[in-house]
Amino acid sequence: MCRVVDLQQAVLAKNDTTAQHLRTELARRGTAVVNLLSSPGSGKTALLERELVLARETGVPVAALTADLATENDATRLARSGALVKQVLTDGLCHLEAHMLSGHLDGWLPEDTRLLFVENVGNLVCPASYDLGETLRVVLASVTEGEDKPLKYPTAFGLAHLVLVTKADIAEAVGFDEDAFRAHVEQVNPGVQVLLTSARSGDGVGALLDRALDAANGAPVHRPVMARQHPSAHTHTHTHTHAHAHTEHDADGRDRSRTHAGRGEQAAAPGASGAAAQTRA
């Protein structure tokens, strides 16, 4: 077990070094990265599409990279905004890592890009542990997911710079308790801002873009208490130290165990991404 934990810590340390290098390089170019984390079905893609449209309408040079285990559906949807979009297929890996992101930006991201939105794999566990060199980390949760979501996923919510509640237009219909949700967010991440949004009604649309531009322009970003507890680490200090071992099944039915520490290297290899879905207006 010690060797497994040491391996995972080494992987995270290597990732953090790469992330810091990427953060510095993108900052030199004037590009800010917004890392979006949520569960599947939270409405992340719908909201992001609205934000990209608004960015284009207001003349903000923007791009989006979206990651999924399979399909290029999200890239197709986001491309309707007219923004530069790229789909990354992770081939079973449940999160992005800094070296993967860096590799996909080379030769693709224009130098004048002001904001790069990264739609991480739909998952509130694994992505929470990997810094992508982001300027702003945003966690989204829909009103249908339950008010105790922040307590169930304390690392994801505890390291967020901003929390967005999605599908607010149906909050009353599903009995969403906003006060309880806010209290639970405050419990794991005191002081973080919580905003309500609805891609369908348009309520709150533009708030994400505004906060991202503020961060890109050097405005102070919320520093989570969870990060302050580890002053030697960067803002996105990670407490997730166990190895992610998953068992999958090949076509012949045999088990195939995967540990993310090694799987991430394979996923970043040439040909592992669905680079075909690159669209620019």
CSV table of C-alpha atoms in Angstrom, one decimal:
chain,number,residue,atom,x,y,z
A,1,MET,CA,0.0,0.0,0.0
A,2,CYS,CA,2.8,2.4,0.8
A,3,ARG,CA,4.3,1.9,-2.6
A,4,VAL,CA,0.9,2.6,-4.2
A,5,VAL,CA,0.5,5.8,-2.2
A,6,ASP,CA,4.1,6.9,-3.0
A,7,LEU,CA,3.5,6.3,-6.7
A,8,GLN,CA,0.3,8.4,-6.7
A,9,GLN,CA,2.0,11.2,-4.8
A,10,ALA,CA,4.8,11.1,-7.3
A,11,VAL,CA,2.4,11.3,-10.2
A,12,LEU,CA,0.6,14.3,-8.6
A,13,ALA,CA,3.9,16.0,-7.9
A,14,LYS,CA,5.0,15.6,-11.5
A,15,ASN,CA,1.6,16.8,-12.6
A,16,ASP,CA,1.8,19.9,-10.4
A,17,THR,CA,5.3,20.8,-11.8
A,18,THR,CA,3.9,20.5,-15.4
A,19,ALA,CA,0.8,22.5,-14.5
A,20,GLN,CA,2.9,25.3,-13.0
A,21,HIS,CA,5.0,25.4,-16.1
A,22,LEU,CA,1.9,25.5,-18.3
A,23,ARG,CA,0.4,28.2,-16.1
A,24,THR,CA,3.5,30.4,-16.4
A,25,GLU,CA,3.7,29.9,-20.2
A,26,LEU,CA,0.0,30.7,-20.8
A,27,ALA,CA,0.2,33.7,-18.5
A,28,ARG,CA,3.1,35.0,-20.6
A,29,ARG,CA,0.9,34.8,-23.6
A,30,GLY,CA,-2.0,36.5,-21.8
A,31,THR,CA,-4.2,33.4,-21.7
A,32,ALA,CA,-6.2,32.3,-18.7
A,33,VAL,CA,-7.4,28.7,-18.3
A,34,VAL,CA,-10.8,28.0,-16.7
A,35,ASN,CA,-11.1,24.4,-15.5
A,36,LEU,CA,-14.8,23.3,-15.3
A,37,LEU,CA,-15.6,20.3,-13.1
A,38,SER,CA,-19.0,18.6,-12.5
A,39,SER,CA,-20.9,15.4,-12.5
A,40,PRO,CA,-22.2,14.0,-15.8
A,41,GLY,CA,-25.5,15.7,-16.8
A,42,SER,CA,-25.0,18.8,-14.7
A,43,GLY,CA,-25.7,21.1,-17.7
A,44,LYS,CA,-22.0,22.1,-18.0
A,45,THR,CA,-21.9,21.9,-21.8
A,46,ALA,CA,-25.2,23.9,-22.2
A,47,LEU,CA,-24.0,26.7,-20.0
A,48,LEU,CA,-20.6,26.8,-21.6
A,49,GLU,CA,-22.1,27.1,-25.0
A,50,ARG,CA,-24.0,30.2,-23.9
A,51,GLU,CA,-20.9,31.7,-22.3
A,52,LEU,CA,-18.9,31.1,-25.5
A,53,VAL,CA,-21.6,32.8,-27.6
A,54,LEU,CA,-21.5,35.8,-25.3
A,55,ALA,CA,-17.7,35.9,-25.5
A,56,ARG,CA,-17.8,35.9,-29.3
A,57,GLU,CA,-20.4,38.6,-29.3
A,58,THR,CA,-18.4,40.8,-27.0
A,59,GLY,CA,-15.1,40.3,-28.9
A,60,VAL,CA,-13.3,38.1,-26.3
A,61,PRO,CA,-10.8,35.8,-28.0
A,62,VAL,CA,-11.9,32.5,-26.6
A,63,ALA,CA,-11.5,28.7,-27.1
A,64,ALA,CA,-12.8,25.6,-25.5
A,65,LEU,CA,-11.3,22.1,-25.1
A,66,THR,CA,-13.8,19.4,-24.0
A,67,ALA,CA,-12.8,16.0,-22.7
A,68,ASP,CA,-14.9,12.8,-22.7
A,69,LEU,CA,-14.3,9.1,-22.6
A,70,ALA,CA,-16.1,8.7,-25.9
A,71,THR,CA,-18.0,10.6,-28.7
A,72,GLU,CA,-17.4,14.1,-30.0
A,73,ASN,CA,-20.9,15.2,-29.2
A,74,ASP,CA,-19.9,18.0,-26.8
A,75,ALA,CA,-17.4,19.5,-29.2
A,76,THR,CA,-20.1,19.5,-31.9
A,77,ARG,CA,-22.5,21.4,-29.6
A,78,LEU,CA,-19.9,23.9,-28.4
A,79,ALA,CA,-18.7,24.6,-32.0
A,80,ARG,CA,-22.2,26.1,-32.7
A,81,SER,CA,-21.0,29.1,-30.7
A,82,GLY,CA,-18.4,29.9,-33.4
A,83,ALA,CA,-15.6,29.6,-31.0
A,84,LEU,CA,-12.5,27.5,-31.6
A,85,VAL,CA,-13.3,24.0,-30.1
A,86,LYS,CA,-11.3,20.8,-29.7
A,87,GLN,CA,-12.5,17.4,-28.5
A,88,VAL,CA,-10.2,15.2,-26.5
A,89,LEU,CA,-11.1,11.5,-26.1
A,90,THR,CA,-9.4,10.1,-23.0
A,91,ASP,CA,-9.8,6.4,-23.9
A,92,GLY,CA,-11.3,5.5,-20.6
A,93,LEU,CA,-9.3,7.8,-18.3
A,94,CYS,CA,-11.7,9.7,-16.0
A,95,HIS,CA,-9.8,13.0,-15.9
A,96,LEU,CA,-7.4,15.3,-17.7
A,97,GLU,CA,-3.8,15.8,-16.6
A,98,ALA,CA,-1.5,18.8,-17.2
A,99,HIS,CA,0.7,17.1,-19.7
A,100,MET,CA,-2.3,15.9,-21.7
A,101,LEU,CA,-3.7,19.5,-21.8
A,102,SER,CA,-0.3,20.9,-22.8
A,103,GLY,CA,0.2,18.4,-25.6
A,104,HIS,CA,-3.2,19.2,-27.1
A,105,LEU,CA,-2.6,23.0,-27.1
A,106,ASP,CA,0.6,22.8,-29.1
A,107,GLY,CA,0.0,24.0,-32.6
A,108,TRP,CA,-3.8,24.5,-31.9
A,109,LEU,CA,-4.4,27.3,-29.5
A,110,PRO,CA,-3.9,30.8,-31.1
A,111,GLU,CA,-1.4,33.1,-29.4
A,112,ASP,CA,-4.1,35.8,-28.9
A,113,THR,CA,-6.5,33.6,-27.0
A,114,ARG,CA,-7.7,35.4,-23.8
A,115,LEU,CA,-9.7,32.6,-22.2
A,116,LEU,CA,-9.4,28.8,-22.6
A,117,PHE,CA,-12.3,26.9,-21.1
A,118,VAL,CA,-11.5,23.3,-20.3
A,119,GLU,CA,-14.6,21.1,-19.9
A,120,ASN,CA,-13.1,18.3,-17.8
A,121,VAL,CA,-14.4,14.7,-17.9
A,122,GLY,CA,-17.8,14.5,-16.1
A,123,ASN,CA,-16.6,13.3,-12.7
A,124,LEU,CA,-16.2,15.0,-9.3
A,125,VAL,CA,-13.6,12.5,-7.9
A,126,CYS,CA,-10.5,12.1,-10.1
A,127,PRO,CA,-10.4,15.5,-11.8
A,128,ALA,CA,-10.4,17.3,-8.4
A,129,SER,CA,-6.8,16.0,-7.8
A,130,TYR,CA,-5.2,17.3,-11.0
A,131,ASP,CA,-4.2,20.9,-11.5
A,132,LEU,CA,-4.3,21.8,-15.1
A,133,GLY,CA,-2.4,25.1,-14.8
A,134,GLU,CA,-5.8,26.9,-14.5
A,135,THR,CA,-6.3,30.4,-13.4
A,136,LEU,CA,-9.8,29.7,-12.3
A,137,ARG,CA,-11.3,26.4,-11.1
A,138,VAL,CA,-15.1,26.2,-11.3
A,139,VAL,CA,-17.3,23.4,-9.9
A,140,LEU,CA,-20.8,23.1,-11.1
A,141,ALA,CA,-23.8,21.3,-9.6
A,142,SER,CA,-27.3,21.1,-10.9
A,143,VAL,CA,-30.4,21.6,-8.7
A,144,THR,CA,-31.3,18.0,-9.4
A,145,GLU,CA,-28.2,16.5,-7.7
A,146,GLY,CA,-29.1,17.2,-4.1
A,147,GLU,CA,-28.0,19.8,-1.6
A,148,ASP,CA,-25.5,17.5,0.1
A,149,LYS,CA,-23.3,17.2,-3.0
A,150,PRO,CA,-20.5,19.4,-1.5
A,151,LEU,CA,-20.3,17.2,1.5
A,152,LYS,CA,-20.1,14.0,-0.6
A,153,TYR,CA,-17.3,15.5,-2.8
A,154,PRO,CA,-15.4,17.7,-0.4
A,155,THR,CA,-12.2,17.8,-2.4
A,156,ALA,CA,-13.9,19.0,-5.6
A,157,PHE,CA,-15.9,21.7,-3.9
A,158,GLY,CA,-13.2,22.4,-1.3
A,159,LEU,CA,-10.7,23.5,-3.9
A,160,ALA,CA,-13.1,25.5,-6.1
A,161,HIS,CA,-12.5,29.2,-6.8
A,162,LEU,CA,-16.2,29.5,-7.8
A,163,VAL,CA,-19.3,27.3,-7.5
A,164,LEU,CA,-22.1,27.5,-10.0
A,165,VAL,CA,-25.6,26.0,-9.5
A,166,THR,CA,-27.1,25.0,-12.9
A,167,LYS,CA,-30.7,24.5,-14.1
A,168,ALA,CA,-31.9,27.0,-11.6
A,169,ASP,CA,-35.1,27.5,-13.6
A,170,ILE,CA,-36.4,24.1,-12.3
A,171,ALA,CA,-35.2,24.6,-8.7
A,172,GLU,CA,-38.7,25.0,-7.3
A,173,ALA,CA,-40.1,22.1,-9.3
A,174,VAL,CA,-37.5,19.7,-7.9
A,175,GLY,CA,-37.6,21.1,-4.3
A,176,PHE,CA,-34.0,22.4,-4.3
A,177,ASP,CA,-33.1,23.9,-1.0
A,178,GLU,CA,-30.7,26.7,-1.9
A,179,ASP,CA,-29.9,27.7,1.7
A,180,ALA,CA,-28.9,24.1,2.6
A,181,PHE,CA,-26.7,23.9,-0.5
A,182,ARG,CA,-25.0,27.2,0.3
A,183,ALA,CA,-24.4,26.1,3.9
A,184,HIS,CA,-22.8,22.8,2.7
A,185,VAL,CA,-20.5,24.6,0.3
A,186,GLU,CA,-19.5,27.0,3.1
A,187,GLN,CA,-18.7,24.1,5.3
A,188,VAL,CA,-16.1,22.7,2.9
A,189,ASN,CA,-15.0,26.0,1.3
A,190,PRO,CA,-15.7,29.0,3.5
A,191,GLY,CA,-16.0,32.2,1.5
A,192,VAL,CA,-16.3,30.8,-2.0
A,193,GLN,CA,-18.9,32.5,-4.2
A,194,VAL,CA,-22.0,30.5,-5.2
A,195,LEU,CA,-24.0,31.7,-8.2
A,196,LEU,CA,-27.2,30.4,-9.7
A,197,THR,CA,-27.5,30.0,-13.4
A,198,SER,CA,-29.8,28.6,-16.1
A,199,ALA,CA,-28.7,28.0,-19.6
A,200,ARG,CA,-32.4,27.6,-20.6
A,201,SER,CA,-33.8,30.8,-19.2
A,202,GLY,CA,-30.6,32.8,-19.5
A,203,ASP,CA,-30.5,33.7,-15.8
A,204,GLY,CA,-26.9,34.1,-14.6
A,205,VAL,CA,-25.5,33.6,-18.1
A,206,GLY,CA,-22.4,35.8,-18.4
A,207,ALA,CA,-21.4,35.5,-14.7
A,208,LEU,CA,-18.9,32.8,-15.6
A,209,LEU,CA,-17.4,34.9,-18.4
A,210,ASP,CA,-17.2,37.9,-16.1
A,211,ARG,CA,-15.4,36.0,-13.4
A,212,ALA,CA,-13.0,34.4,-15.9
A,213,LEU,CA,-12.1,37.8,-17.4
A,214,ASP,CA,-11.6,39.3,-13.9
A,215,ALA,CA,-9.2,36.5,-13.1
A,216,ALA,CA,-7.5,36.9,-16.5
A,217,ASN,CA,-7.0,40.6,-15.7
A,218,GLY,CA,-5.4,39.9,-12.4
A,219,ALA,CA,-8.2,40.3,-10.0
A,220,PRO,CA,-7.7,38.3,-6.8
A,221,VAL,CA,-9.1,34.8,-6.9
A,222,HIS,CA,-10.7,33.1,-3.9
A,223,ARG,CA,-8.1,31.0,-2.1
A,224,PRO,CA,-9.7,27.9,-0.5
A,225,VAL,CA,-9.0,27.0,3.1
A,226,MET,CA,-8.1,23.6,1.9
A,227,ALA,CA,-5.2,25.1,-0.1
A,228,ARG,CA,-4.1,27.4,2.7
A,229,GLN,CA,-3.6,24.3,4.9
A,230,HIS,CA,-0.7,23.3,2.7
A,231,PRO,CA,1.4,26.5,2.2
A,232,SER,CA,4.2,24.8,0.4
A,233,ALA,CA,1.9,23.7,-2.4
A,234,HIS,CA,0.2,25.7,-5.2
A,235,THR,CA,-3.4,27.0,-4.9
A,236,HIS,CA,-4.8,23.6,-5.9
A,237,THR,CA,-3.2,21.5,-3.2
A,238,HIS,CA,-4.5,18.0,-3.5
A,239,THR,CA,-5.4,15.6,-0.7
A,240,HIS,CA,-6.3,12.8,-2.9
A,241,THR,CA,-3.6,10.2,-2.4
A,242,HIS,CA,-5.0,6.8,-3.1
A,243,ALA,CA,-4.5,5.1,-6.4
A,244,HIS,CA,-7.5,4.8,-8.8
A,245,ALA,CA,-7.7,1.2,-9.7
A,246,HIS,CA,-10.6,0.3,-11.9
A,247,THR,CA,-11.5,-3.0,-13.4
A,248,GLU,CA,-12.8,-3.0,-16.9
A,249,HIS,CA,-13.7,-5.8,-19.3
A,250,ASP,CA,-12.3,-6.6,-22.7
A,251,ALA,CA,-14.5,-7.9,-25.4
A,252,ASP,CA,-13.7,-11.4,-24.4
A,253,GLY,CA,-14.9,-10.8,-20.9
A,254,ARG,CA,-11.5,-10.8,-19.2
A,255,ASP,CA,-10.8,-8.2,-16.4
A,256,ARG,CA,-8.4,-5.5,-17.2
A,257,SER,CA,-7.3,-3.4,-14.2
A,258,ARG,CA,-6.2,0.1,-14.7
A,259,THR,CA,-4.3,2.4,-12.4
A,260,HIS,CA,-4.6,6.0,-13.4
A,261,ALA,CA,-1.0,6.8,-12.5
A,262,GLY,CA,0.2,4.8,-15.5
A,263,ARG,CA,-3.0,5.2,-17.6
A,264,GLY,CA,-2.5,8.9,-18.0
A,265,GLU,CA,0.7,8.4,-19.9
A,266,GLN,CA,-1.0,6.1,-22.3
A,267,ALA,CA,-4.0,8.4,-22.8
A,268,ALA,CA,-1.7,11.3,-23.8
A,269,ALA,CA,0.1,9.3,-26.5
A,270,PRO,CA,-0.3,10.4,-30.1
A,271,GLY,CA,-3.6,9.3,-31.6
A,272,ALA,CA,-5.4,9.1,-28.2
A,273,SER,CA,-7.5,12.2,-28.8
A,274,GLY,CA,-10.4,12.9,-31.1
A,275,ALA,CA,-8.7,15.9,-32.7
A,276,ALA,CA,-11.0,15.7,-35.7
A,277,ALA,CA,-13.6,17.8,-34.0
A,278,GLN,CA,-11.8,21.1,-34.3
A,279,THR,CA,-14.0,23.9,-35.5
A,280,ARG,CA,-13.5,27.6,-35.9
A,281,ALA,CA,-15.8,30.2,-37.3
